[in-house]
mmCIF file of C-alpha atoms and ligand atoms in Angstrom:
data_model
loop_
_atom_site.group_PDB
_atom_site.id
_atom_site.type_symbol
_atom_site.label_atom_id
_atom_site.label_comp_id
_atom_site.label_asym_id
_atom_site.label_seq_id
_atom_site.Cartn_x
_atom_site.Cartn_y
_atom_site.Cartn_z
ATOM 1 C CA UNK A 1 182.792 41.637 68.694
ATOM 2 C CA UNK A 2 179.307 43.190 67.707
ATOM 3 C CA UNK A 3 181.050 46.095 66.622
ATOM 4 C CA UNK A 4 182.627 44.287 63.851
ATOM 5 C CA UNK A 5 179.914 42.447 62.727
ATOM 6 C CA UNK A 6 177.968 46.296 62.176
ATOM 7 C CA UNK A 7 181.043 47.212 59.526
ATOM 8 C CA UNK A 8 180.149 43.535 57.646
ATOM 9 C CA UNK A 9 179.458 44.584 54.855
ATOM 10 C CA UNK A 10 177.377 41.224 54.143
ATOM 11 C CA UNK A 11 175.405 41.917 57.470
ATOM 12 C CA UNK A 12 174.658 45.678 56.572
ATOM 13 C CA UNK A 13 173.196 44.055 53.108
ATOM 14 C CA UNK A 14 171.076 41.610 55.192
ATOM 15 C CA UNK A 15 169.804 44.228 57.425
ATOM 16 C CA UNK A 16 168.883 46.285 54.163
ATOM 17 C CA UNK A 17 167.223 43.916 52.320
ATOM 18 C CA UNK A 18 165.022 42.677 55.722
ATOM 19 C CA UNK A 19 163.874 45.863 56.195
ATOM 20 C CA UNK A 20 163.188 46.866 52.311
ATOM 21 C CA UNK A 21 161.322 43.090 52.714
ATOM 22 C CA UNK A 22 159.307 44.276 55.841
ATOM 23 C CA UNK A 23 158.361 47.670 53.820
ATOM 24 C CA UNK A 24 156.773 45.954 51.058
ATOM 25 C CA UNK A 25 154.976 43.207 53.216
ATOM 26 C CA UNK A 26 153.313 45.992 55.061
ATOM 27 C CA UNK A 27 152.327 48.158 51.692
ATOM 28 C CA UNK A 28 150.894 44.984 50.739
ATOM 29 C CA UNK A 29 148.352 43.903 53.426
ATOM 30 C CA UNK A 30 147.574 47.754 54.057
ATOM 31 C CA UNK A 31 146.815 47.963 50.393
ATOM 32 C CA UNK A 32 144.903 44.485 50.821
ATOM 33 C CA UNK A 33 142.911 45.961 54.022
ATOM 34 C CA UNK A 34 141.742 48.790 52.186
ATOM 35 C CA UNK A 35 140.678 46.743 49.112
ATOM 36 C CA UNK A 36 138.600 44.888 51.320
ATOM 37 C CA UNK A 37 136.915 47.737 53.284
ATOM 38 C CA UNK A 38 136.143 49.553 50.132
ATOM 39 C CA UNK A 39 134.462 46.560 49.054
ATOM 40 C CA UNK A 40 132.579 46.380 52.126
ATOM 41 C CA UNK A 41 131.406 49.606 51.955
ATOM 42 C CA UNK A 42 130.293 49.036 48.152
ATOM 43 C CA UNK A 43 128.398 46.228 49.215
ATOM 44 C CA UNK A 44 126.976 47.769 52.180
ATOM 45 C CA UNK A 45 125.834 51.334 50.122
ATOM 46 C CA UNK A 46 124.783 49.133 47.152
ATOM 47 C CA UNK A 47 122.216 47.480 50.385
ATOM 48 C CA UNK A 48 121.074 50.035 51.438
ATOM 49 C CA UNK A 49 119.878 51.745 47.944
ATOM 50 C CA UNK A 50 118.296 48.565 47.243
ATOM 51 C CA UNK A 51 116.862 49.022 50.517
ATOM 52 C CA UNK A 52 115.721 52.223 49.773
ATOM 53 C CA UNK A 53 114.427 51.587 46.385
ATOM 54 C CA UNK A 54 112.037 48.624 47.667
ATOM 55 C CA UNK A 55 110.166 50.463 50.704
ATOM 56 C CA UNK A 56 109.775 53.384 48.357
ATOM 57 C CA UNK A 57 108.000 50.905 45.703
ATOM 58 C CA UNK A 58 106.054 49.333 48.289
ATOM 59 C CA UNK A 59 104.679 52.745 49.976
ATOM 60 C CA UNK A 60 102.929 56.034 48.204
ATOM 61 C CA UNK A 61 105.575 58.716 48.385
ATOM 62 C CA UNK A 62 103.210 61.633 47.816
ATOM 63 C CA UNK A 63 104.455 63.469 51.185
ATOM 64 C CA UNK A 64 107.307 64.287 49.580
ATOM 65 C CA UNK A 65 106.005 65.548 46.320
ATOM 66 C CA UNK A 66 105.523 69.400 45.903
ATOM 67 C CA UNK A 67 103.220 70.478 48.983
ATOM 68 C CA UNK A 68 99.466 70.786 47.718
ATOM 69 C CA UNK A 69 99.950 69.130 45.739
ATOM 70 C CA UNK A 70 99.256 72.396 43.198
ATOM 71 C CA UNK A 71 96.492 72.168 40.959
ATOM 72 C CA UNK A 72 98.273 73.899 38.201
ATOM 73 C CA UNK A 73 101.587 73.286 37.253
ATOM 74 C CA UNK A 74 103.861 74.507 34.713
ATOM 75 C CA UNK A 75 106.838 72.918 33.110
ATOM 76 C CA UNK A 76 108.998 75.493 31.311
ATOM 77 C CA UNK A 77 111.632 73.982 29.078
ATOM 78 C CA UNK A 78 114.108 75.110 26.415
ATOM 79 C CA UNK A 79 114.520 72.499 24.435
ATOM 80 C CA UNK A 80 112.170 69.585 22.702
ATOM 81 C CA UNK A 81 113.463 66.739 24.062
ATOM 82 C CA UNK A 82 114.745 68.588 28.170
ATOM 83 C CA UNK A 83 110.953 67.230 29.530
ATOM 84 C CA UNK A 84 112.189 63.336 28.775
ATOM 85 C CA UNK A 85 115.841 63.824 29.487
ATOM 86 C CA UNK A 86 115.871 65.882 32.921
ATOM 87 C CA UNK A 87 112.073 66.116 34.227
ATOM 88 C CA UNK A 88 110.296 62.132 33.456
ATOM 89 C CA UNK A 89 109.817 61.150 37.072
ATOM 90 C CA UNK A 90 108.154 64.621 37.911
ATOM 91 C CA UNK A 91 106.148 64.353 34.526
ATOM 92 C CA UNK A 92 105.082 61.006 35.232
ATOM 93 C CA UNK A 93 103.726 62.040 38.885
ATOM 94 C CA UNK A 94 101.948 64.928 38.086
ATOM 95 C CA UNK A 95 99.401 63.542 34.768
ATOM 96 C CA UNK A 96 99.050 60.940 36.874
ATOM 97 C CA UNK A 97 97.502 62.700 39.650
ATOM 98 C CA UNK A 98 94.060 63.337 40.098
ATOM 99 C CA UNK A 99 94.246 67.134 41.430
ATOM 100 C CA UNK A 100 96.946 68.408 38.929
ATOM 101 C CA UNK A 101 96.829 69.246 35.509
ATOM 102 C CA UNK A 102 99.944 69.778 33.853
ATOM 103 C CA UNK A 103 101.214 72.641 31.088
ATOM 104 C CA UNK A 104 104.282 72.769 29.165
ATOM 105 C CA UNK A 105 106.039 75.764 27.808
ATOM 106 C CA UNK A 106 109.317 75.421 25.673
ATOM 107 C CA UNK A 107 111.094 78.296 24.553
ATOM 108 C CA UNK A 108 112.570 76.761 21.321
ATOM 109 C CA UNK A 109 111.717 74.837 18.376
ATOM 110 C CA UNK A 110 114.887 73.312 17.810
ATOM 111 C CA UNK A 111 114.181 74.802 14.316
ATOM 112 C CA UNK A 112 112.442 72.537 12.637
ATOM 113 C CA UNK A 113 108.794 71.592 12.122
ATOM 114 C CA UNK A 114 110.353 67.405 12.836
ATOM 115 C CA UNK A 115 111.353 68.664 16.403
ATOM 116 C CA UNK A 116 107.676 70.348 17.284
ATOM 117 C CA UNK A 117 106.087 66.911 15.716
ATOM 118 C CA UNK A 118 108.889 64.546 18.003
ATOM 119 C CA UNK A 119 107.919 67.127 21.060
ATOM 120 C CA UNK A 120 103.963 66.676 20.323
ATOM 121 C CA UNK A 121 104.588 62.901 20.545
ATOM 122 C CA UNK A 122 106.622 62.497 23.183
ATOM 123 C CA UNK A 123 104.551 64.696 25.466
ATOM 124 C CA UNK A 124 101.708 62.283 24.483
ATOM 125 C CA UNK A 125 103.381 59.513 25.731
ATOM 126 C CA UNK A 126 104.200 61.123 28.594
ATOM 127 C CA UNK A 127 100.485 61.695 28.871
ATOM 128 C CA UNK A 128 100.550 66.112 28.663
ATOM 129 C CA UNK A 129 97.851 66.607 25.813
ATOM 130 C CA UNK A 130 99.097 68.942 22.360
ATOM 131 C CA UNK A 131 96.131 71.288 23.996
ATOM 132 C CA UNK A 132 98.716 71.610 27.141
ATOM 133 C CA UNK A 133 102.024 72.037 25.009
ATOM 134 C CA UNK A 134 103.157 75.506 24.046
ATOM 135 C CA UNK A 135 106.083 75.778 22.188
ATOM 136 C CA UNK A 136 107.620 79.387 21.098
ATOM 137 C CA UNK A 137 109.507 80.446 18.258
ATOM 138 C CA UNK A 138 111.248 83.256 18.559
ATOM 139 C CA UNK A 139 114.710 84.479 17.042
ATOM 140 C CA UNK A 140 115.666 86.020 20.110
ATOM 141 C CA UNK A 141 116.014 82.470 21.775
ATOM 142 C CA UNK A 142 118.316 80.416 18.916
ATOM 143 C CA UNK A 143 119.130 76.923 20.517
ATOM 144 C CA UNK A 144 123.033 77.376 21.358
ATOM 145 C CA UNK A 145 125.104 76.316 24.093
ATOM 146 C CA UNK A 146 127.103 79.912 24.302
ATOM 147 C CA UNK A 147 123.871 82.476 23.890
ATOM 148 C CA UNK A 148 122.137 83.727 27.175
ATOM 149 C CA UNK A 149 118.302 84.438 26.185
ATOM 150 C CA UNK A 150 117.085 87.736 26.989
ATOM 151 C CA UNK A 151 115.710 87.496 30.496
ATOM 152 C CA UNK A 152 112.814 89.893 29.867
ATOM 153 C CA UNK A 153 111.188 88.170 26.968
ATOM 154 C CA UNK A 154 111.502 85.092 28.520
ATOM 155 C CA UNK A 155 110.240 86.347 31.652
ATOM 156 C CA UNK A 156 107.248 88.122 30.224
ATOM 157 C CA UNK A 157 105.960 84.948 28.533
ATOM 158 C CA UNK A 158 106.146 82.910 31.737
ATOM 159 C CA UNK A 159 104.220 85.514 33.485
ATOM 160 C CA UNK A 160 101.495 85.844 30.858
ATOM 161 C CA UNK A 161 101.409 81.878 31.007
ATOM 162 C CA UNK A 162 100.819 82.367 34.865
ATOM 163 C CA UNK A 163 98.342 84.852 34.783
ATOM 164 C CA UNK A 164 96.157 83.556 31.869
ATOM 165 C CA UNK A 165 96.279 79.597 33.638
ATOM 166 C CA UNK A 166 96.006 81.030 36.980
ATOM 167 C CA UNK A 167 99.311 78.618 37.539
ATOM 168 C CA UNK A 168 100.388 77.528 41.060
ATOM 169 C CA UNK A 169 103.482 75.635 40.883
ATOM 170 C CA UNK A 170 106.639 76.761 38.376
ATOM 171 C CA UNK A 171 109.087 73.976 37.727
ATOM 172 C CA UNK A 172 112.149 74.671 35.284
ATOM 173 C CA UNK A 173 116.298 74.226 35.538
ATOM 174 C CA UNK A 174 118.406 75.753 38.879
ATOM 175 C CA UNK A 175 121.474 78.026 37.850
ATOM 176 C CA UNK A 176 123.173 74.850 36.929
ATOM 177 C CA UNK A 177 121.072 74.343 34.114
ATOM 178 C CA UNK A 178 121.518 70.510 35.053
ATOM 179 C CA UNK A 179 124.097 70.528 32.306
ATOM 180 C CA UNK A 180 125.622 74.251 32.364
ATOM 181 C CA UNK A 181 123.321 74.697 28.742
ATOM 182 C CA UNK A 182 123.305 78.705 29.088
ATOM 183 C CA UNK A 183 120.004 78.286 27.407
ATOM 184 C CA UNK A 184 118.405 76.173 30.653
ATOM 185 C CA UNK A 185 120.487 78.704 32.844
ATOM 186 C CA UNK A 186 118.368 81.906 31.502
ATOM 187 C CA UNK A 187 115.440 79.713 32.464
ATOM 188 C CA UNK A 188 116.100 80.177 36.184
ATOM 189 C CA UNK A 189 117.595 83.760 35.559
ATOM 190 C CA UNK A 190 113.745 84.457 34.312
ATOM 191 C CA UNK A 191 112.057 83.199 37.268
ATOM 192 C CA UNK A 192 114.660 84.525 39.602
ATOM 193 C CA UNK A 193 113.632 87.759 38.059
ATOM 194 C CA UNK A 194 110.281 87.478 38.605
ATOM 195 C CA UNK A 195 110.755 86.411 41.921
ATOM 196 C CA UNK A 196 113.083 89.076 43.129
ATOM 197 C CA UNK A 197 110.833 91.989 41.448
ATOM 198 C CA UNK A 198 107.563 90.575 43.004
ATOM 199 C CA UNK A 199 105.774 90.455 40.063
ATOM 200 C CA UNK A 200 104.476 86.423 40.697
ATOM 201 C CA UNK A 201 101.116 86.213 42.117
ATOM 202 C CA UNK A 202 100.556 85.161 45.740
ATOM 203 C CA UNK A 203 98.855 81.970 44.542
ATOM 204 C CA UNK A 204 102.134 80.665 42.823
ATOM 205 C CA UNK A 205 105.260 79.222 44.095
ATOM 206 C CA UNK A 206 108.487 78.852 41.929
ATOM 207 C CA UNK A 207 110.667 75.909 41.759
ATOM 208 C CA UNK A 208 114.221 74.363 40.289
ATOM 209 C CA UNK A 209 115.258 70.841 39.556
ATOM 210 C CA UNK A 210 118.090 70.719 41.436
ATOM 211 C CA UNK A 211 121.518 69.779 39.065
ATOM 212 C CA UNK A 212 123.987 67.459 40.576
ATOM 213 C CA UNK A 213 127.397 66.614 40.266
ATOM 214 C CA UNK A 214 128.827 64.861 37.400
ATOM 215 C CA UNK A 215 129.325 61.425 39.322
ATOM 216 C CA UNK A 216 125.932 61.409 40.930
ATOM 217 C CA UNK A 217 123.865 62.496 37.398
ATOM 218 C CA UNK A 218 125.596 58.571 35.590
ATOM 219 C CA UNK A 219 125.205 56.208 39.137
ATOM 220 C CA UNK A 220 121.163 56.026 38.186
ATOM 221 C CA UNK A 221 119.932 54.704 41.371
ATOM 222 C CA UNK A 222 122.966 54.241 43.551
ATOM 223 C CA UNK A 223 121.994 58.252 43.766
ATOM 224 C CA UNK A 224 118.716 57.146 45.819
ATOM 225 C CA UNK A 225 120.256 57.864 49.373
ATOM 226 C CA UNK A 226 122.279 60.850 48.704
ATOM 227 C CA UNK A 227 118.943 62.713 46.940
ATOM 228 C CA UNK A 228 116.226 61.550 49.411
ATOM 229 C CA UNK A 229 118.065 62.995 52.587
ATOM 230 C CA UNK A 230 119.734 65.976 50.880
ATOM 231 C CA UNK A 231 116.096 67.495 49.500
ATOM 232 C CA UNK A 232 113.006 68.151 50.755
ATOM 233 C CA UNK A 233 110.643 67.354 47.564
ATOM 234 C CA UNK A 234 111.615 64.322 45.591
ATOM 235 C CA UNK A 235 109.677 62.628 42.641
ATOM 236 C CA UNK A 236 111.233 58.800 42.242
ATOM 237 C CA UNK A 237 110.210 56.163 39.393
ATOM 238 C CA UNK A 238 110.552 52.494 39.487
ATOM 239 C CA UNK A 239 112.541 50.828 36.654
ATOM 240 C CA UNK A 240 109.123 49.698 35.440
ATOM 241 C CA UNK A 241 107.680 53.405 35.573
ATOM 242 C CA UNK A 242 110.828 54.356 33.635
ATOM 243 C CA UNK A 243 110.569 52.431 30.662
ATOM 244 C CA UNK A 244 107.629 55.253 29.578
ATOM 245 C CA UNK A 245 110.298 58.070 29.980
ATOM 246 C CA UNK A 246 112.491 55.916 27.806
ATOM 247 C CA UNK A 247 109.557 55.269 25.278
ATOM 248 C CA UNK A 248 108.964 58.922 25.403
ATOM 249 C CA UNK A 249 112.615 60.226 24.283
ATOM 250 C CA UNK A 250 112.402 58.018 21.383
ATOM 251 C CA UNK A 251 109.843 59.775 20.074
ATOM 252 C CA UNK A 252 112.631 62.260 19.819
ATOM 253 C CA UNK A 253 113.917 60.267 16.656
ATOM 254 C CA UNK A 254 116.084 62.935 15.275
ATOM 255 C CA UNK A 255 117.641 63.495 19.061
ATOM 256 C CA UNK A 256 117.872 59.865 19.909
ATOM 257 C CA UNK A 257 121.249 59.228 19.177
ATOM 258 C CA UNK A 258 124.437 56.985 20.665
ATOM 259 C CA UNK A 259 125.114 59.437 23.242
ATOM 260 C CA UNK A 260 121.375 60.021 24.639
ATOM 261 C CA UNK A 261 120.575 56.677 24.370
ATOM 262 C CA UNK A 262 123.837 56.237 26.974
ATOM 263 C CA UNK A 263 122.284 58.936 28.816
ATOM 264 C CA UNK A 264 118.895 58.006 28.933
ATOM 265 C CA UNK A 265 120.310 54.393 30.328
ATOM 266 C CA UNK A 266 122.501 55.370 33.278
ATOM 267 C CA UNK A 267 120.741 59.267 34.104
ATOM 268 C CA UNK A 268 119.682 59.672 37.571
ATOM 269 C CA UNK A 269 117.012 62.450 36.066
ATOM 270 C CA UNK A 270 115.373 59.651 34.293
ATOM 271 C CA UNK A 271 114.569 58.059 38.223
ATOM 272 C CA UNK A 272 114.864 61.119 40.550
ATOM 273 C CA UNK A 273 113.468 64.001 40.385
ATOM 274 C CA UNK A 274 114.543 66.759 43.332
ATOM 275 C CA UNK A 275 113.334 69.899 43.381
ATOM 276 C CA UNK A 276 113.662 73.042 45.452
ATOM 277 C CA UNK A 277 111.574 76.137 46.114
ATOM 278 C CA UNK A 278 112.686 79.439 45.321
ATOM 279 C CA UNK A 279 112.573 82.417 47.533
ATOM 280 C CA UNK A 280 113.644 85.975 47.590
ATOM 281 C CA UNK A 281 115.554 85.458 50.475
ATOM 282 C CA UNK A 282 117.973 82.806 48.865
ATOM 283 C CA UNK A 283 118.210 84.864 45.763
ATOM 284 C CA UNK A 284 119.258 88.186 47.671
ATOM 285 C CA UNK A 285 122.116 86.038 49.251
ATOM 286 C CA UNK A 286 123.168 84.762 45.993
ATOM 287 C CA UNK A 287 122.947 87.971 44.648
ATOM 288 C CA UNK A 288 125.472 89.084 47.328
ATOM 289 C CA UNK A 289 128.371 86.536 46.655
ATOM 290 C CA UNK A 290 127.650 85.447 43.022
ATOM 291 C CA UNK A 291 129.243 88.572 40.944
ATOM 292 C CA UNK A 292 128.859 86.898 37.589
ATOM 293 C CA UNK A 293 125.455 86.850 37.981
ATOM 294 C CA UNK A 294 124.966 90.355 39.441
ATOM 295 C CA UNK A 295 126.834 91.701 36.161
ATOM 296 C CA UNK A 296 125.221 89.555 33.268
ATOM 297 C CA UNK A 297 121.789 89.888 34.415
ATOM 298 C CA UNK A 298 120.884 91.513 37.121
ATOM 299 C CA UNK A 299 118.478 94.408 36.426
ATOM 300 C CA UNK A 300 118.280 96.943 39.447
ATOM 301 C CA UNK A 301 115.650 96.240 41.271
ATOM 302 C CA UNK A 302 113.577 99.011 43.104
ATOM 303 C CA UNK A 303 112.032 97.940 45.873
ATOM 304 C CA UNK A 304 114.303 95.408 48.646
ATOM 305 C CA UNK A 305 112.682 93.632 50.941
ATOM 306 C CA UNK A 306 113.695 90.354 52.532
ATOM 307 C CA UNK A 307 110.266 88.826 51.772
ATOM 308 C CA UNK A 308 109.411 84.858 49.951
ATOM 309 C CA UNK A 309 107.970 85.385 46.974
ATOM 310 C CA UNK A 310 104.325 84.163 47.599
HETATM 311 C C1 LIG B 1 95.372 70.054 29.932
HETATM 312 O O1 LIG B 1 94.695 71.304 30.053
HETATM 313 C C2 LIG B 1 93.314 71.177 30.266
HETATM 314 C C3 LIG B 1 92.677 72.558 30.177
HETATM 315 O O2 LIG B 1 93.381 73.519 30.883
HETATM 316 C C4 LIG B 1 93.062 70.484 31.598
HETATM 317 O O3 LIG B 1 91.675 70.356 31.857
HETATM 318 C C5 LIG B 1 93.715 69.120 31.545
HETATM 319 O O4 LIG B 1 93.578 68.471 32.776
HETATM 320 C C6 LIG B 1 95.176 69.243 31.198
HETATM 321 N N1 LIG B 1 95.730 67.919 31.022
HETATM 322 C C7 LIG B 1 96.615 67.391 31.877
HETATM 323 C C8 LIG B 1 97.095 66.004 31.595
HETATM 324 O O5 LIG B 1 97.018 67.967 32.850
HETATM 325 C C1 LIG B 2 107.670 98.709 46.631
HETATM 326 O O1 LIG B 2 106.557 97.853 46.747
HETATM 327 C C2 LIG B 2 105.422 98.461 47.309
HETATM 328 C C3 LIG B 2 104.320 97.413 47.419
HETATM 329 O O2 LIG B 2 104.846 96.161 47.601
HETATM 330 C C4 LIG B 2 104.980 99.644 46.451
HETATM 331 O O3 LIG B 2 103.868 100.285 47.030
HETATM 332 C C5 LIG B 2 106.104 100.611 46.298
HETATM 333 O O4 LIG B 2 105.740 101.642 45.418
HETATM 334 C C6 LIG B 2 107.356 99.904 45.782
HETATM 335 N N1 LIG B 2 108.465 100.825 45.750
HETATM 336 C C7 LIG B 2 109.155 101.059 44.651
HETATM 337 C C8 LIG B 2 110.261 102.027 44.787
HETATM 338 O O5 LIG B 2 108.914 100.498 43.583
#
């Protein structure tokens, strides 16, 4: 009896469709479950940044801020315009301090006499005095995307910078460049330099602001948890804070443009600043599996020791 009910070919077309009817029912409340628990979590990470963000308004996050704090700190840049795009929160910190004074170097003109004026003003919003600004011209360093600056010019001029402002805290890009410029990337090939042939005085410690990856630089302050217990020294701004960094890059008139303004809206480097120390150590292991960087600019280096540069 059952058996002949199997060969039906009207049953067999029931069974199908049932089942094909069951599939889909299931794809759809699966589907449906996960909708909802990725809105959950949303909701939940979205709480706890704002959590985040309002204790850190409410209480003086100094601790966390470079250890000193230094008295002397110095900001080396490529670009007019890199201190208001990438370094604000850290800028903001340090004038406003009442132990550090604050001196920034920039290794190109943009080449124009606008661009020094535009850096000149924004700095002075920013509250770094023209007295504090040094800005070098030099052929050797033409603002490109695809040139690597000579490491030993640029690493002589930091050290004379050191020496002369007895300097105790270095801040410029990580081998990231933030943005993969090969102009901010020399930066850190300078100091790494320095660093590895012990030529930085004991009373000065180097550091990089660290680059993230391409989703966390645009989430602005949906960042906040990811960057305050992944680092060690972190500079933060509130929105109210920010709008200076924002009045400060539009002093950059000829730089403002569509896609900075974008930037300057949703950037987390216009509300978080991390940074990291560099040490001798960490270089020599880079050294060891980073190739590209051993060939393009590593200059033998005479004496090896295992040593932090202090
Ligand atoms: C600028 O440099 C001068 C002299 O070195 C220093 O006294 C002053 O505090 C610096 N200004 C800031 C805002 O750090
Ligand atoms: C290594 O450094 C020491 C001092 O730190 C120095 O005396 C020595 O000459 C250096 N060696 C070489 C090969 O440069």
């Amino acid at each position: 009896m059952w058996f002949s009910e199997i060969l039906d070919i009207e049953f067999v077309k029931e069974y199908l469709r049932n089942q094909v009817n069951e599939i889909v029912w299931w794809w759809c409340y699966y589907i449906r479950e996960i909708f909802w628990q990725l809105l959950i979590a949303f909701f939940a990470y979205t709480c706890v940044c704002i959590f985040f963000y309002v204790i850190l308004k409410k209480v003086n996050h100094a601790a966390w801020q470079l250890p000193g704090p230094p008295r002397r700190v110095l900001l080396v840049t490529a670009h007019p315009d890199d201190e208001a795009m990438f370094f604000g929160p850290l800028i903001y910190w340090v004038t406003r301090s009442k132990i550090s004074n604050i001196y920034l170097l920039c290794f190109s003109s943009g080449g124009d006499k606008q661009r020094k004026e535009e850096l000149w003003n924004c700095a002075k919003v920013l509250g770094i005095p023209e007295a504090n600004v040094t800005i070098i011209m030099s052929t050797e360093l033409p603002d490109s995307q695809s040139v690597r600056w000579p490491i030993d010019v640029l690493a002589e001029n930091i050290l004379h910078y050191i020496e002369s402002y007895k300097i105790n805290a270095v801040i410029t890009f990580d081998k990231h460049g933030v943005s993969k410029h090969k102009n901010h990337i020399s930066l850190y090939f300078a100091i790494a330099a320095l660093c590895i042939e012990k030529k930085v005085p004991s009373y000065c410690k180097l550091y990089v602001l660290e680059s993230v990856n391409i989703i966390r630089k645009y989430v602005q302050l949906f960042d906040l948890p990811i960057s305050l217990l992944s680092t060690s020294y972190w500079y933060l701004v509130t929105y109210e804070q920010r709008q200076i960094i924002r009045n400060a890059m539009k002093a950059h008139k000829s730089q403002y443009v569509w896609f900075r303004k974008i930037y300057m809206i949703f950037s987390r480097y216009t509300f978080i600043n991390t940074l990291q120390e560099v040490s001798a150590l960490d270089l020599e292991l880079d050294f060891q599996f980073d190739d590209e960087y051993i060939q393009s600019n590593y200059e033998p280096v005479q004496n090896e020791s295992n040593d932090n540069c202090k």
